[in-house]
Coordinates of C-alpha atoms in Angstrom, one line a residue:
Chain A
M1 CA 0.0 0.1 0.2
T2 CA 1.1 3.3 -0.6
I3 CA 1.6 6.0 2.3
A4 CA -1.5 7.9 0.8
E5 CA -3.6 4.6 1.1
I6 CA -2.6 3.6 4.4
Q7 CA -3.4 7.2 5.7
E8 CA -6.8 6.7 4.5
E9 CA -7.1 3.4 6.1
I10 CA -6.0 5.2 9.4
V11 CA -8.6 8.0 8.9
D12 CA -11.4 5.5 8.2
E13 CA -10.5 3.7 11.3
F14 CA -10.8 7.1 13.7
S15 CA -14.0 8.2 11.8
M16 CA -15.5 5.3 13.7
F17 CA -15.2 6.9 16.9
D18 CA -17.8 9.3 18.3
D19 CA -15.7 11.0 21.1
W20 CA -12.1 12.1 22.3
M21 CA -12.2 9.2 24.7
Q22 CA -12.7 6.5 22.2
R23 CA -10.1 7.9 19.9
Y24 CA -7.9 8.4 22.8
E25 CA -8.2 4.7 24.0
Y26 CA -7.6 3.6 20.5
M27 CA -4.3 5.5 20.5
I28 CA -3.4 4.0 23.6
E29 CA -4.0 0.7 22.3
L30 CA -2.0 1.3 19.4
G31 CA 0.9 2.3 21.4
K32 CA 0.9 -0.8 23.8
S33 CA 0.9 -2.6 20.1
L34 CA 4.0 -0.6 18.9
P35 CA 6.7 -3.4 18.0
L36 CA 9.5 -2.3 20.8
I37 CA 12.7 -0.9 19.4
D38 CA 15.9 -2.8 19.9
E39 CA 17.0 -1.8 23.5
S40 CA 20.6 -0.9 22.0
Y41 CA 18.9 1.7 19.9
K42 CA 17.7 3.5 22.8
T43 CA 20.7 5.9 22.8
E44 CA 20.8 9.4 23.6
D45 CA 21.9 10.2 19.8
N46 CA 18.2 8.5 18.9
I47 CA 16.2 10.9 21.3
I48 CA 14.0 13.2 19.6
K49 CA 14.5 16.4 21.1
G50 CA 11.6 18.7 22.2
C51 CA 9.5 16.2 23.2
Q52 CA 8.2 16.3 27.2
S53 CA 8.3 12.4 27.2
K54 CA 11.2 10.7 25.8
V55 CA 11.0 9.1 22.2
W56 CA 13.5 7.2 20.7
V57 CA 13.4 6.6 17.0
H58 CA 15.6 4.1 14.7
A59 CA 15.8 4.1 11.0
E60 CA 17.3 1.1 8.8
L61 CA 17.4 0.5 4.9
E62 CA 15.9 -3.1 4.0
D63 CA 16.4 -3.2 0.2
D64 CA 15.0 0.2 -1.0
K65 CA 12.7 0.8 1.7
L66 CA 13.0 2.4 5.1
V67 CA 11.8 0.6 8.3
F68 CA 11.2 2.4 11.3
T69 CA 11.1 1.3 15.0
A70 CA 10.6 3.6 18.1
D71 CA 9.5 3.7 21.5
S72 CA 8.7 6.4 24.3
D73 CA 8.0 6.4 28.0
A74 CA 4.7 7.7 27.7
I75 CA 1.8 5.8 26.2
I76 CA -0.2 8.3 24.3
T77 CA 3.0 9.7 22.8
K78 CA 3.7 6.1 21.6
G79 CA 0.5 5.9 20.3
I80 CA 1.0 8.9 17.9
I81 CA 4.2 7.3 16.8
A82 CA 2.7 4.0 16.2
I83 CA 0.3 5.8 13.9
L84 CA 3.1 7.7 12.2
I85 CA 5.3 4.6 12.2
R86 CA 2.3 2.7 10.4
A87 CA 1.9 5.1 7.7
F88 CA 5.7 5.8 6.8
S89 CA 7.6 2.5 7.9
N90 CA 8.4 0.2 4.8
Q91 CA 8.2 3.0 2.3
K92 CA 10.9 4.2 -0.1
P93 CA 12.8 7.1 1.4
Q94 CA 11.6 9.5 -1.5
E95 CA 7.7 8.8 -1.0
I96 CA 8.2 9.4 2.7
I97 CA 10.1 12.9 2.0
D98 CA 7.0 13.9 -0.5
A99 CA 4.3 12.5 1.9
N100 CA 2.0 15.0 3.5
T101 CA 0.5 14.8 7.1
D102 CA -2.9 16.2 6.9
F103 CA -4.3 12.9 7.9
I104 CA -3.4 13.9 11.5
D105 CA -5.7 16.8 11.5
E106 CA -8.4 14.6 10.0
I107 CA -8.3 12.2 12.8
G108 CA -8.8 14.8 15.3
L109 CA -4.9 15.0 16.7
K110 CA -4.8 18.5 14.9
E111 CA -3.9 19.8 18.9
H112 CA -1.1 17.7 19.1
L113 CA 0.5 19.2 15.7
S114 CA 1.1 22.7 17.4
P115 CA 4.9 23.0 17.0
T116 CA 5.0 24.4 20.7
R117 CA 3.4 21.4 21.7
A118 CA 5.6 19.5 24.6
N119 CA 4.7 16.3 22.9
G120 CA 6.8 17.3 19.9
L121 CA 4.6 15.5 17.2
V122 CA 6.1 18.0 14.9
S123 CA 9.9 16.9 15.6
M124 CA 8.6 13.4 15.3
I125 CA 7.4 13.9 11.7
K126 CA 10.7 16.1 10.8
Q127 CA 12.7 13.1 12.6
L128 CA 11.3 10.6 10.3
K129 CA 11.7 12.7 7.0
L130 CA 15.1 13.5 7.8
Y131 CA 16.1 10.0 8.1
A132 CA 14.5 9.7 4.7
V133 CA 16.4 12.4 3.4
A134 CA 19.8 10.9 4.4
Y135 CA 19.0 7.4 3.2
Q136 CA 17.7 8.8 0.0
T137 CA 21.0 10.7 -0.6
Q138 CA 22.8 7.5 0.3
L139 CA 20.9 5.6 -2.4
N140 CA 21.7 8.3 -4.9
Chain B
M1 CA -7.8 24.1 62.4
I2 CA -9.5 27.4 62.0
Q3 CA -12.5 27.5 59.4
A4 CA -12.1 29.0 56.5
T5 CA -14.3 31.8 55.9
L6 CA -13.8 33.0 52.3
D7 CA -16.8 33.3 50.0
V8 CA -15.3 31.4 47.2
A9 CA -18.5 31.6 45.1
T10 CA -18.5 35.5 45.3
I11 CA -14.7 35.8 44.7
R12 CA -14.9 33.6 41.5
K13 CA -17.0 35.8 40.0
D14 CA -14.1 38.4 40.1
F15 CA -12.4 36.1 37.4
P16 CA -13.8 36.2 34.0
I17 CA -11.3 33.1 32.9
L18 CA -13.0 30.8 35.5
Q19 CA -16.4 31.1 33.6
R20 CA -15.0 29.5 30.3
E21 CA -14.8 26.0 29.1
V22 CA -12.1 24.0 28.0
N23 CA -12.8 21.1 25.6
G24 CA -16.5 21.4 26.3
K25 CA -16.0 21.1 30.0
P26 CA -15.8 23.8 32.6
L27 CA -12.3 24.8 33.1
V28 CA -10.8 23.6 36.3
Y29 CA -7.8 25.8 36.6
L30 CA -5.0 24.1 38.9
D31 CA -1.9 25.5 37.4
N32 CA -1.5 28.5 39.9
A33 CA 2.2 27.9 40.7
A34 CA 2.8 28.5 37.0
T35 CA 0.7 31.2 36.9
S36 CA -2.4 32.9 38.8
Q37 CA -5.4 34.2 36.9
T38 CA -6.4 38.0 36.6
P39 CA -9.6 39.2 38.6
R40 CA -11.6 41.7 36.7
Q41 CA -10.4 44.6 39.5
V42 CA -6.7 44.2 38.2
I43 CA -8.0 44.1 34.3
D44 CA -10.0 47.0 34.9
V45 CA -7.0 49.1 36.0
I46 CA -4.9 47.7 32.8
V47 CA -7.9 48.9 30.4
D48 CA -8.0 52.1 32.6
Y49 CA -4.3 52.9 32.0
Y50 CA -4.4 52.5 28.4
Q51 CA -7.7 54.2 27.7
N52 CA -6.9 57.1 30.1
Y53 CA -3.2 57.8 31.0
N54 CA -0.8 56.0 28.8
A55 CA 2.2 58.4 28.8
N56 CA 5.8 57.7 29.6
I57 CA 6.9 58.3 33.1
H58 CA 9.6 60.5 34.8
R59 CA 10.3 62.8 32.4
G60 CA 7.2 64.4 30.9
V61 CA 5.9 67.8 31.9
H62 CA 2.5 67.1 30.6
A63 CA -0.6 66.1 32.7
L64 CA -0.6 62.2 31.5
S65 CA 2.8 61.7 32.0
Q66 CA 2.3 62.9 35.5
E67 CA -0.4 60.8 36.1
A68 CA 0.9 57.9 35.1
T69 CA 4.2 58.7 36.9
D70 CA 2.1 59.2 40.3
A71 CA 0.3 56.0 39.7
Y72 CA 3.8 54.0 39.1
E73 CA 5.0 55.2 42.0
A74 CA 1.9 54.8 44.0
A75 CA 2.5 51.0 43.1
R76 CA 5.9 50.8 44.3
K77 CA 4.7 52.4 47.6
K78 CA 2.0 49.6 47.6
I79 CA 4.6 47.0 47.4
Q80 CA 6.8 48.4 49.9
E81 CA 4.0 48.4 52.3
H82 CA 2.8 45.1 51.3
F83 CA 6.1 43.8 52.2
N84 CA 7.1 46.0 55.3
I85 CA 10.2 47.6 53.4
A86 CA 11.9 50.3 55.2
K87 CA 12.3 52.7 52.1
S88 CA 10.3 52.8 48.8
H89 CA 13.7 52.9 46.9
E90 CA 14.5 49.7 48.0
V91 CA 12.1 48.2 45.7
I92 CA 13.1 47.6 42.2
F93 CA 10.7 46.8 39.6
T94 CA 11.8 44.4 37.3
S95 CA 10.4 41.9 34.6
G96 CA 10.2 39.5 37.1
T97 CA 12.0 36.9 39.5
T98 CA 14.3 35.7 36.9
H99 CA 15.2 39.1 35.9
S100 CA 15.6 40.1 39.8
I101 CA 18.1 37.0 40.2
N102 CA 20.1 37.8 37.2
L103 CA 20.4 41.4 38.4
V104 CA 21.9 40.3 41.7
A105 CA 24.1 37.5 40.4
N106 CA 25.4 40.0 37.4
G107 CA 26.3 42.7 40.5
F108 CA 28.0 40.2 42.8
S109 CA 30.7 39.2 39.9
S110 CA 32.3 42.6 40.9
F111 CA 32.6 41.1 44.6
L112 CA 33.2 37.6 44.2
K113 CA 36.6 36.2 44.2
K114 CA 38.1 33.0 43.4
G115 CA 37.5 30.3 46.3
D116 CA 34.5 32.4 47.5
E117 CA 31.4 30.2 47.8
V118 CA 27.8 30.4 47.0
L119 CA 25.6 28.3 48.4
V120 CA 21.9 27.3 46.6
S121 CA 19.3 25.1 47.8
A122 CA 18.6 21.3 46.2
M123 CA 15.2 22.7 45.3
E124 CA 15.8 25.3 43.2
H125 CA 13.8 26.4 40.0
H126 CA 16.7 26.5 37.0
S127 CA 16.3 30.4 36.9
N128 CA 17.9 30.3 40.3
I129 CA 20.7 27.8 39.4
V130 CA 22.0 28.8 36.1
P131 CA 22.5 32.6 37.0
W132 CA 25.0 31.3 39.9
Q133 CA 26.9 28.9 37.9
M134 CA 27.3 31.8 35.3
L135 CA 28.3 33.9 38.2
C136 CA 30.9 31.3 39.6
E137 CA 32.3 30.7 36.1
R138 CA 33.0 34.3 35.6
T139 CA 34.4 34.8 38.9
G140 CA 36.2 31.2 39.7
G141 CA 33.6 30.9 42.8
T142 CA 32.3 27.6 43.8
L143 CA 28.7 26.3 43.8
K144 CA 27.7 24.4 46.6
V145 CA 24.3 22.8 47.1
I146 CA 22.2 22.5 50.3
P147 CA 20.9 19.0 50.4
M148 CA 17.0 17.8 50.9
N149 CA 15.7 14.5 52.2
Q150 CA 13.1 12.2 51.2
E151 CA 10.0 14.8 52.3
G152 CA 11.6 17.5 50.3
E153 CA 13.0 19.4 53.2
L154 CA 16.2 20.9 53.5
I155 CA 18.8 19.3 55.8
M156 CA 19.7 22.1 58.0
E157 CA 22.5 20.3 59.9
E158 CA 24.3 20.1 56.3
Y159 CA 23.4 23.6 55.9
H160 CA 24.9 24.7 58.8
K161 CA 28.2 22.7 58.3
L162 CA 28.5 24.3 54.5
L163 CA 28.6 28.0 55.9
T164 CA 32.0 29.1 56.5
E165 CA 33.8 32.2 56.0
R166 CA 34.2 31.4 52.5
T167 CA 30.5 31.7 52.2
K168 CA 29.4 34.9 50.4
L169 CA 25.9 34.2 49.3
V170 CA 23.1 31.9 50.2
F171 CA 20.5 31.2 47.6
C172 CA 16.8 29.8 48.5
N173 CA 13.6 29.7 47.6
H174 CA 11.1 30.8 50.3
I175 CA 8.5 27.9 48.8
S176 CA 9.7 25.2 46.2
N177 CA 7.6 25.4 42.9
A178 CA 7.7 21.7 42.4
L179 CA 7.0 20.5 45.7
G180 CA 5.5 23.1 48.0
T181 CA 7.9 23.1 50.8
I182 CA 7.9 25.9 52.9
N183 CA 11.8 26.6 53.5
P184 CA 13.0 28.0 57.2
I185 CA 14.2 31.1 55.6
E186 CA 14.6 32.6 59.3
E187 CA 17.2 30.2 60.3
I188 CA 18.9 30.3 56.9
I189 CA 19.3 33.9 56.9
E190 CA 20.1 34.2 60.5
A191 CA 23.0 31.7 60.3
A192 CA 24.1 33.2 56.8
H193 CA 24.7 36.5 58.4
K194 CA 26.7 34.9 61.3
V195 CA 29.4 33.9 58.8
G196 CA 28.7 37.5 57.0
A197 CA 27.3 36.0 53.9
A198 CA 24.4 37.8 52.0
V199 CA 21.2 36.0 51.4
L200 CA 18.5 36.4 48.6
I201 CA 15.4 34.5 48.6
D202 CA 13.4 33.7 45.7
G203 CA 9.7 34.4 46.9
A204 CA 8.2 33.8 43.5
Q205 CA 5.9 30.9 44.8
A206 CA 5.5 32.4 48.5
A207 CA 4.0 35.7 47.7
P208 CA 0.3 34.3 46.7
H209 CA 0.4 32.6 50.0
I210 CA 2.4 34.2 52.6
R211 CA 2.8 38.1 53.4
A212 CA 6.7 38.3 54.0
D213 CA 7.7 40.8 56.6
L214 CA 11.0 41.8 54.9
Q215 CA 12.4 43.9 57.8
A216 CA 11.5 41.0 60.4
L217 CA 13.4 38.6 58.4
D218 CA 16.3 40.8 57.7
V219 CA 16.9 39.4 54.5
D220 CA 19.2 41.0 52.3
F221 CA 17.3 40.4 48.8
Y222 CA 14.0 39.1 48.1
T223 CA 12.3 38.5 44.7
I224 CA 8.7 38.1 43.1
S225 CA 6.8 38.0 40.1
A226 CA 3.4 39.9 40.1
H227 CA 1.8 37.1 37.8
K228 CA 1.9 34.8 40.8
V229 CA -0.2 37.2 42.8
C230 CA -3.2 37.7 40.5
G231 CA -1.1 40.5 38.4
P232 CA -0.1 40.4 35.0
T233 CA 2.9 38.7 33.7
G234 CA 6.5 40.7 32.6
V235 CA 6.6 42.6 35.9
G236 CA 8.2 41.8 39.2
M237 CA 10.2 43.2 42.2
L238 CA 13.7 43.0 43.5
Y239 CA 13.6 43.9 47.1
G240 CA 17.3 44.8 48.2
K241 CA 18.9 46.4 51.4
E242 CA 19.7 50.0 50.4
E243 CA 23.6 49.4 51.5
W244 CA 23.5 46.3 49.0
L245 CA 21.6 48.2 46.3
K246 CA 24.2 51.3 46.8
K247 CA 27.0 48.6 46.2
L248 CA 26.1 46.8 43.3
P249 CA 26.7 48.0 40.1
P250 CA 24.3 48.7 37.4
Y251 CA 22.8 45.9 35.3
Q252 CA 21.8 47.6 32.2
G253 CA 22.8 50.9 30.7
G254 CA 19.9 53.3 29.2
G255 CA 17.8 55.9 30.0
E256 CA 16.1 56.7 33.3
M257 CA 19.4 55.0 35.3
I258 CA 21.5 58.2 34.5
A259 CA 22.1 61.3 36.4
E260 CA 24.3 62.9 33.9
V261 CA 25.9 61.7 30.7
T262 CA 29.1 62.8 28.8
F263 CA 30.9 61.0 26.4
E264 CA 33.8 60.9 29.1
K265 CA 31.6 59.9 32.0
T266 CA 28.3 59.0 33.0
T267 CA 27.0 59.3 36.6
Y268 CA 24.2 57.0 37.5
A269 CA 21.0 57.8 39.0
D270 CA 20.0 57.6 42.6
L271 CA 18.2 54.3 43.7
P272 CA 15.6 52.9 42.5
H273 CA 16.2 54.5 39.0
K274 CA 20.0 53.1 39.1
F275 CA 18.7 49.6 38.2
E276 CA 15.4 50.6 36.1
A277 CA 17.0 51.5 32.8
G278 CA 14.7 52.1 30.0
T279 CA 11.0 52.8 29.8
P280 CA 9.5 50.2 32.2
N281 CA 6.3 48.1 32.2
I282 CA 4.6 51.0 33.6
C283 CA 1.1 49.5 33.0
G284 CA 2.1 46.3 34.6
G285 CA 3.6 48.1 37.7
I286 CA 0.3 49.9 38.3
A287 CA -1.4 46.4 37.9
F288 CA 0.8 44.8 40.1
G289 CA -0.1 47.2 42.9
A290 CA -3.6 46.8 42.1
A291 CA -3.2 43.0 42.7
L292 CA -1.9 43.2 45.8
D293 CA -4.7 45.6 46.8
Y294 CA -7.2 42.8 45.5
M295 CA -5.5 40.1 47.6
N296 CA -5.2 41.9 50.8
G297 CA -8.8 42.9 50.1
I298 CA -9.6 39.1 50.5
G299 CA -6.9 38.7 53.4
F300 CA -4.0 36.6 53.3
D301 CA -4.7 35.0 56.6
E302 CA -7.9 33.9 55.2
I303 CA -6.3 32.7 52.1
A304 CA -3.9 30.9 54.0
H305 CA -6.4 29.0 56.1
Y306 CA -8.3 28.1 53.1
E307 CA -5.6 27.0 50.9
E308 CA -4.6 24.8 53.9
E309 CA -8.2 23.3 53.9
L310 CA -8.0 22.6 50.1
L311 CA -4.6 21.2 50.5
H312 CA -5.7 18.4 53.1
Y313 CA -8.9 17.6 51.2
A314 CA -6.9 17.1 48.1
T315 CA -4.2 15.2 49.8
E316 CA -6.5 12.9 51.3
K317 CA -8.6 12.0 48.3
L318 CA -5.8 11.5 45.7
L319 CA -3.7 9.2 48.4
V320 CA -7.2 6.8 48.0
I321 CA -5.9 6.2 44.5
E322 CA -3.9 3.2 44.5
G323 CA -0.4 3.5 42.9
L324 CA -0.5 7.3 43.6
R325 CA 2.6 8.7 45.2
I326 CA 3.0 12.2 46.2
Y327 CA 6.4 14.1 46.2
G328 CA 7.1 16.9 48.8
T329 CA 5.7 15.6 52.0
A330 CA 7.2 18.4 54.1
A331 CA 6.0 19.1 57.4
K332 CA 5.3 22.7 56.3
K333 CA 4.0 23.1 52.7
T334 CA 1.5 25.2 50.7
S335 CA -1.2 24.1 48.2
V336 CA 0.9 22.2 45.6
I337 CA 0.6 18.7 45.1
S338 CA 3.2 16.9 42.8
F339 CA 2.3 13.2 42.1
N340 CA 2.9 10.2 40.0
I341 CA 0.9 7.2 39.5
E342 CA 3.3 3.9 39.5
G343 CA 3.9 2.6 35.7
I344 CA 2.1 5.7 34.1
H345 CA 4.1 8.8 32.7
P346 CA 2.9 12.3 34.1
Y347 CA 2.7 13.5 30.4
D348 CA 0.0 10.9 29.7
I349 CA -2.3 11.6 32.9
G350 CA -1.5 15.7 32.2
T351 CA -3.1 15.1 28.2
I352 CA -6.1 13.0 29.7
L353 CA -7.0 15.7 32.3
D354 CA -6.5 18.4 29.7
K355 CA -9.2 16.7 27.6
L356 CA -11.6 16.9 30.8
G357 CA -10.8 20.7 30.8
I358 CA -8.5 20.3 33.9
A359 CA -5.4 22.3 33.7
V360 CA -2.4 20.9 35.5
R361 CA 1.4 20.9 35.1
T362 CA 3.5 18.1 33.8
G363 CA 7.2 17.6 33.6
H364 CA 10.1 18.5 35.5
H365 CA 8.8 22.0 36.6
C366 CA 12.1 23.4 35.7
A367 CA 13.5 21.7 38.6
Q368 CA 15.2 18.9 37.0
P369 CA 17.7 18.3 40.3
I370 CA 14.5 17.5 42.1
M371 CA 13.5 15.0 39.6
D372 CA 16.9 13.5 39.6
F373 CA 16.8 13.3 43.2
Y374 CA 13.6 11.1 43.1
Q375 CA 14.6 9.3 39.8
I376 CA 11.5 10.3 38.1
P377 CA 11.2 11.7 34.6
G378 CA 8.8 14.7 36.1
T379 CA 5.3 14.8 38.0
V380 CA 1.7 15.9 37.5
R381 CA 1.5 19.0 40.0
A382 CA -2.0 20.3 40.9
S383 CA -1.6 23.9 42.6
F384 CA -4.5 25.4 44.2
S385 CA -5.5 29.0 44.8
F386 CA -8.1 30.7 46.9
Y387 CA -10.4 30.7 43.9
N388 CA -10.5 26.7 43.6
T389 CA -13.2 24.6 45.1
K390 CA -13.6 21.6 46.7
E391 CA -15.7 20.7 43.7
E392 CA -12.9 21.4 41.7
V393 CA -10.6 19.0 43.6
D394 CA -13.4 16.2 43.3
S395 CA -13.1 16.7 39.2
L396 CA -9.3 16.5 39.6
V397 CA -9.4 13.4 41.5
E398 CA -12.4 11.9 38.9
G399 CA -10.1 12.8 36.4
V400 CA -7.0 11.1 37.5
K401 CA -9.0 7.9 38.0
R402 CA -10.5 8.0 34.8
A403 CA -7.1 8.7 33.3
K404 CA -5.5 5.8 35.4
N405 CA -8.4 3.4 34.0
M406 CA -7.3 4.5 30.6
L407 CA -3.8 4.0 30.8
V408 CA -2.9 1.0 33.0

């Protein structure tokens, strides 16, 4: 599936919920099911700055696709990363670079998109894209 | 316990913001240690200033300037009276506590020599640690830390041991922002003076709860921010004993702080203007005075009794929640509760509470050394003011329970 198709699927899933409680409960579930990052990647270097909770992201190229793993010490933050990883992992770097992130707004997480918000969703997206840029350069 | 006599329902009508909703729920504002809300009486003063007598002060010959100057200086007098300060020129208007502390730290770089020591408490806000670290870096002085115990109280035996003839300055907050501990500043000041050290007390967290008598305390410097006492942001006070303020060099150069300027030499203005370079926050200063009037109108004894009642009520109710731990259990503390629930990140709790319209602070509260001490990433902090109610405490407790159910 393309990034756009996955995003559409996520938007569909979230559209089933009537209120914020259900959305957050679902996000928390997603957070709990996030495949854990290898402990050895939980380094200072892999911490995304700008988050009140700790967020680690690791990227690895498998064939021509970029695979992300991540973790956080806060479960809601983890849920947000789980959504991002589902949308962006296992995709070609160039496609990650080109992808837009409007779906975050559509699933009712707009409040987390403010650049000053302490959870650093914006920093997370930026970091995923930076990895993609770095690996794309490598592929070229 | 003395029964609280505050008419909170009437008081709440003074605060327009308390009537609003957040996320479709009535706002429950429990982040008062970060900033207090502003009553209409203070908002009216701000509006009145800009509508009727906005002008630059201390230099105009016209009526507006004179009115603004009179109001600004009247506010200085109010602050002087409120803190029982001997002379009004010992009240320096600043942009707030951080500015006040930096002003003193900067001034002390002229006095401090290599080998001299500055003591700070283990429960300081970052704004109270960094300026002293910078001061020590500049002068070759040494920063030493007064340790605290598990309850979040300073270990006074250790403090007395740290005091020597090398100690030049002791710095401590009156009340800890992260834990709510009321520090024994009388003992701290008296002991420091015995070895000839000056003492700066950060009163930012104390000012909303305690009306400090600065002459009785015999403190050398004391700082507060107006926005913690129902005033506006961006304005505060540095109190300094006259002898110290005369000794300290000016902090910033500019207009207002000079007596005479030629290209060869400038002579500085008298106190307090020596430290008030440039056009100050005139409206803020006047509103600061109005905020103290407002709080005194309610009465600090009544406020203290009521907040103590809220603190006990909230502590009791929260502790019923399994796995909840309160950080900062000092025998003497103000209405601040820092807590965590086992296995849950404070950020997650804060996020769910926000969805319920409940405003708390989460994180390290700019006091990372305290978090390191307890080996936690941060806490959830609920801080209560005289305009909060027991019903709001109930909402908090219900909110925390709900968050716990969702997150565990």
